[in-house]
Amino acid sequence: MLLKDKVVIISGIGPGLGIKLAVEAAREGARAVVCAARTPEKLDATEAAIHALGATAADCTVLKVPTDINDAAQCAQLVEETVRRCGRIDVLINSAYEHGSFDPVAQSDLDGWQRIFNTNVVGTLRLTQAVVAQMKRNDGGAIVMINTMATRKPYPGEGAYAASKAAQETAARYLAQEVGRHGIRVNSIFMGWMWGVPVQQAIRMLAQHQKRSEAAVLSDIEANIPLGKMVTDDDCARAALMLASDYARAITGACLDANGGEYMR
């Protein structure tokens, strides 16, 4: 099991990748999965999904901590509660984000950009700093930043989101250099189209806007993916957890693309 006996914090629990990260961490043997999100209902749904694994995750503790990563006190509380209940922190998956509106850069509301950067860069680093301080006491750990292919391949309306995630990537590289001597690894994974609830909703909206079938919209997207089909959010979650696992002990400061080959470097 990739994460056997590890204590894993996942921020940004939601109906797509967030819940899959938590479920797959439990499936991979995590001793505890600590779920953080602003919405308690999302935390409850994640707990139910982990319990539904049955014997596979019978020994996994699920800790639900409502957290807004823009609030320093809530980030500190998340770390304190995790250590109090679980004794340590081995892994942090930074999945919380704010996308904002789909406006062209030239007409964007820059106050909206500020909110997006506050969450995706400052908020993410606020939680990361709190966890790093604890990981130093543990003599190590792994941090994975969930990033986006939109930083590699521009999509209409994604300018603010992509710019904030590009800043997050740079910060992650600097952080990896700074904390490596403490046994802490920091890596980023760049997700593309992922078949799951959020993308299914997006395709439905695109189909309505374009007055086409959902199958036709999906077919156009998959035509640009070398694997021939859209990867799932389950598969992307597993790729992120691989970076968090001991199988990636030689990897830090790296950027992994998980997009079925739609973007290659």
mmCIF file of N, CA, C and O in Angstrom, residues 220-257:
data_model
loop_
_atom_site.group_PDB
_atom_site.id
_atom_site.type_symbol
_atom_site.label_atom_id
_atom_site.label_comp_id
_atom_site.label_asym_id
_atom_site.label_seq_id
_atom_site.Cartn_x
_atom_site.Cartn_y
_atom_site.Cartn_z
ATOM 1 N N ASP A 220 -14.611 15.879 -29.158
ATOM 2 C CA ASP A 220 -13.641 16.900 -29.582
ATOM 3 C C ASP A 220 -12.494 17.021 -28.586
ATOM 4 O O ASP A 220 -11.331 17.190 -28.974
ATOM 5 N N ILE A 221 -12.811 16.961 -27.303
ATOM 6 C CA ILE A 221 -11.773 17.054 -26.272
ATOM 7 C C ILE A 221 -10.847 15.845 -26.346
ATOM 8 O O ILE A 221 -9.612 15.975 -26.346
ATOM 9 N N GLU A 222 -11.429 14.666 -26.443
ATOM 10 C CA GLU A 222 -10.630 13.440 -26.432
ATOM 11 C C GLU A 222 -9.798 13.279 -27.695
ATOM 12 O O GLU A 222 -8.785 12.560 -27.681
ATOM 13 N N ALA A 223 -10.167 13.979 -28.761
ATOM 14 C CA ALA A 223 -9.387 13.907 -30.004
ATOM 15 C C ALA A 223 -7.986 14.472 -29.824
ATOM 16 O O ALA A 223 -7.066 14.132 -30.579
ATOM 17 N N ASN A 224 -7.806 15.323 -28.817
ATOM 18 C CA ASN A 224 -6.495 15.930 -28.548
ATOM 19 C C ASN A 224 -5.706 15.201 -27.466
ATOM 20 O O ASN A 224 -4.640 15.668 -27.060
ATOM 21 N N ILE A 225 -6.218 14.087 -26.992
ATOM 22 C CA ILE A 225 -5.568 13.339 -25.915
ATOM 23 C C ILE A 225 -4.943 12.069 -26.489
ATOM 24 O O ILE A 225 -5.659 11.189 -26.984
ATOM 25 N N PRO A 226 -3.620 11.936 -26.462
ATOM 26 C CA PRO A 226 -2.962 10.773 -27.057
ATOM 27 C C PRO A 226 -3.455 9.428 -26.536
ATOM 28 O O PRO A 226 -3.472 8.446 -27.294
ATOM 29 N N LEU A 227 -3.850 9.351 -25.267
ATOM 30 C CA LEU A 227 -4.359 8.081 -24.753
ATOM 31 C C LEU A 227 -5.715 7.725 -25.341
ATOM 32 O O LEU A 227 -6.204 6.611 -25.162
ATOM 33 N N GLY A 228 -6.349 8.695 -26.020
ATOM 34 C CA GLY A 228 -7.586 8.400 -26.725
ATOM 35 C C GLY A 228 -8.848 8.580 -25.917
ATOM 36 O O GLY A 228 -9.952 8.485 -26.453
ATOM 37 N N LYS A 229 -8.699 8.849 -24.636
ATOM 38 C CA LYS A 229 -9.862 9.072 -23.786
ATOM 39 C C LYS A 229 -9.463 9.954 -22.616
ATOM 40 O O LYS A 229 -8.287 10.046 -22.256
ATOM 41 N N MET A 230 -10.452 10.594 -22.042
ATOM 42 C CA MET A 230 -10.196 11.458 -20.897
ATOM 43 C C MET A 230 -9.868 10.602 -19.673
ATOM 44 O O MET A 230 -10.576 9.642 -19.361
ATOM 45 N N VAL A 231 -8.779 10.935 -19.004
ATOM 46 C CA VAL A 231 -8.445 10.217 -17.770
ATOM 47 C C VAL A 231 -9.466 10.570 -16.692
ATOM 48 O O VAL A 231 -10.157 11.587 -16.774
ATOM 49 N N THR A 232 -9.574 9.741 -15.678
ATOM 50 C CA THR A 232 -10.549 9.971 -14.617
ATOM 51 C C THR A 232 -9.909 10.703 -13.441
ATOM 52 O O THR A 232 -8.683 10.701 -13.275
ATOM 53 N N ASP A 233 -10.751 11.307 -12.618
ATOM 54 C CA ASP A 233 -10.202 11.953 -11.427
ATOM 55 C C ASP A 233 -9.660 10.915 -10.444
ATOM 56 O O ASP A 233 -8.764 11.213 -9.657
ATOM 57 N N ASP A 234 -10.155 9.675 -10.499
ATOM 58 C CA ASP A 234 -9.575 8.601 -9.670
ATOM 59 C C ASP A 234 -8.109 8.364 -10.068
ATOM 60 O O ASP A 234 -7.229 8.245 -9.211
ATOM 61 N N ASP A 235 -7.870 8.282 -11.384
ATOM 62 C CA ASP A 235 -6.508 8.038 -11.866
ATOM 63 C C ASP A 235 -5.581 9.184 -11.493
ATOM 64 O O ASP A 235 -4.417 8.972 -11.114
ATOM 65 N N CYS A 236 -6.080 10.416 -11.608
ATOM 66 C CA CYS A 236 -5.255 11.581 -11.263
ATOM 67 C C CYS A 236 -4.966 11.634 -9.766
ATOM 68 O O CYS A 236 -3.869 12.016 -9.354
ATOM 69 N N ALA A 237 -5.943 11.241 -8.971
ATOM 70 C CA ALA A 237 -5.727 11.186 -7.526
ATOM 71 C C ALA A 237 -4.621 10.201 -7.188
ATOM 72 O O ALA A 237 -3.743 10.473 -6.353
ATOM 73 N N ARG A 238 -4.622 9.051 -7.856
ATOM 74 C CA ARG A 238 -3.581 8.048 -7.592
ATOM 75 C C ARG A 238 -2.200 8.559 -7.980
ATOM 76 O O ARG A 238 -1.206 8.279 -7.307
ATOM 77 N N ALA A 239 -2.138 9.315 -9.083
ATOM 78 C CA ALA A 239 -0.843 9.879 -9.498
ATOM 79 C C ALA A 239 -0.323 10.860 -8.451
ATOM 80 O O ALA A 239 0.875 10.874 -8.136
ATOM 81 N N ALA A 240 -1.217 11.678 -7.898
ATOM 82 C CA ALA A 240 -0.815 12.622 -6.852
ATOM 83 C C ALA A 240 -0.330 11.889 -5.610
ATOM 84 O O ALA A 240 0.674 12.281 -4.993
ATOM 85 N N LEU A 241 -1.021 10.824 -5.251
ATOM 86 C CA LEU A 241 -0.644 10.075 -4.053
ATOM 87 C C LEU A 241 0.662 9.319 -4.255
ATOM 88 O O LEU A 241 1.395 9.083 -3.295
ATOM 89 N N MET A 242 0.959 8.943 -5.497
ATOM 90 C CA MET A 242 2.267 8.338 -5.769
ATOM 91 C C MET A 242 3.382 9.314 -5.398
ATOM 92 O O MET A 242 4.383 8.930 -4.768
ATOM 93 N N LEU A 243 3.213 10.608 -5.761
ATOM 94 C CA LEU A 243 4.220 11.611 -5.407
ATOM 95 C C LEU A 243 4.353 11.770 -3.895
ATOM 96 O O LEU A 243 5.417 12.130 -3.399
ATOM 97 N N ALA A 244 3.260 11.535 -3.178
ATOM 98 C CA ALA A 244 3.282 11.668 -1.718
ATOM 99 C C ALA A 244 3.873 10.449 -1.035
ATOM 100 O O ALA A 244 4.233 10.506 0.142
ATOM 101 N N SER A 245 3.988 9.355 -1.766
ATOM 102 C CA SER A 245 4.406 8.089 -1.170
ATOM 103 C C SER A 245 5.915 7.946 -1.103
ATOM 104 O O SER A 245 6.661 8.716 -1.718
ATOM 105 N N ASP A 246 6.364 6.913 -0.401
ATOM 106 C CA ASP A 246 7.799 6.649 -0.298
ATOM 107 C C ASP A 246 8.398 6.170 -1.614
ATOM 108 O O ASP A 246 9.622 6.152 -1.762
ATOM 109 N N TYR A 247 7.564 5.779 -2.573
ATOM 110 C CA TYR A 247 8.090 5.417 -3.889
ATOM 111 C C TYR A 247 8.701 6.623 -4.589
ATOM 112 O O TYR A 247 9.472 6.464 -5.544
ATOM 113 N N ALA A 248 8.352 7.818 -4.138
ATOM 114 C CA ALA A 248 8.883 9.047 -4.741
ATOM 115 C C ALA A 248 9.897 9.720 -3.826
ATOM 116 O O ALA A 248 10.102 10.934 -3.905
ATOM 117 N N ARG A 249 10.570 8.952 -2.987
ATOM 118 C CA ARG A 249 11.504 9.541 -2.018
ATOM 119 C C ARG A 249 12.658 10.267 -2.684
ATOM 120 O O ARG A 249 13.276 11.143 -2.081
ATOM 121 N N ALA A 250 12.961 9.946 -3.939
ATOM 122 C CA ALA A 250 14.057 10.608 -4.647
ATOM 123 C C ALA A 250 13.579 11.845 -5.405
ATOM 124 O O ALA A 250 14.372 12.490 -6.095
ATOM 125 N N ILE A 251 12.299 12.200 -5.278
ATOM 126 C CA ILE A 251 11.725 13.267 -6.104
ATOM 127 C C ILE A 251 11.309 14.454 -5.253
ATOM 128 O O ILE A 251 10.522 14.317 -4.313
ATOM 129 N N THR A 252 11.837 15.612 -5.572
ATOM 130 C CA THR A 252 11.356 16.857 -4.964
ATOM 131 C C THR A 252 11.593 18.003 -5.939
ATOM 132 O O THR A 252 12.499 17.944 -6.776
ATOM 133 N N GLY A 253 10.746 19.024 -5.865
ATOM 134 C CA GLY A 253 10.835 20.147 -6.779
ATOM 135 C C GLY A 253 10.392 19.801 -8.194
ATOM 136 O O GLY A 253 10.643 20.551 -9.134
ATOM 137 N N ALA A 254 9.701 18.669 -8.346
ATOM 138 C CA ALA A 254 9.337 18.189 -9.680
ATOM 139 C C ALA A 254 7.917 18.617 -10.060
ATOM 140 O O ALA A 254 7.097 18.974 -9.209
ATOM 141 N N CYS A 255 7.658 18.562 -11.372
ATOM 142 C CA CYS A 255 6.341 18.870 -11.922
ATOM 143 C C CYS A 255 5.907 17.684 -12.776
ATOM 144 O O CYS A 255 6.554 17.375 -13.779
ATOM 145 N N LEU A 256 4.833 17.024 -12.365
ATOM 146 C CA LEU A 256 4.327 15.851 -13.073
ATOM 147 C C LEU A 256 3.043 16.223 -13.806
ATOM 148 O O LEU A 256 2.119 16.778 -13.202
ATOM 149 N N ASP A 257 2.974 15.913 -15.105
ATOM 150 C CA ASP A 257 1.759 16.162 -15.882
ATOM 151 C C ASP A 257 0.885 14.918 -15.860
ATOM 152 O O ASP A 257 1.347 13.815 -16.188
#
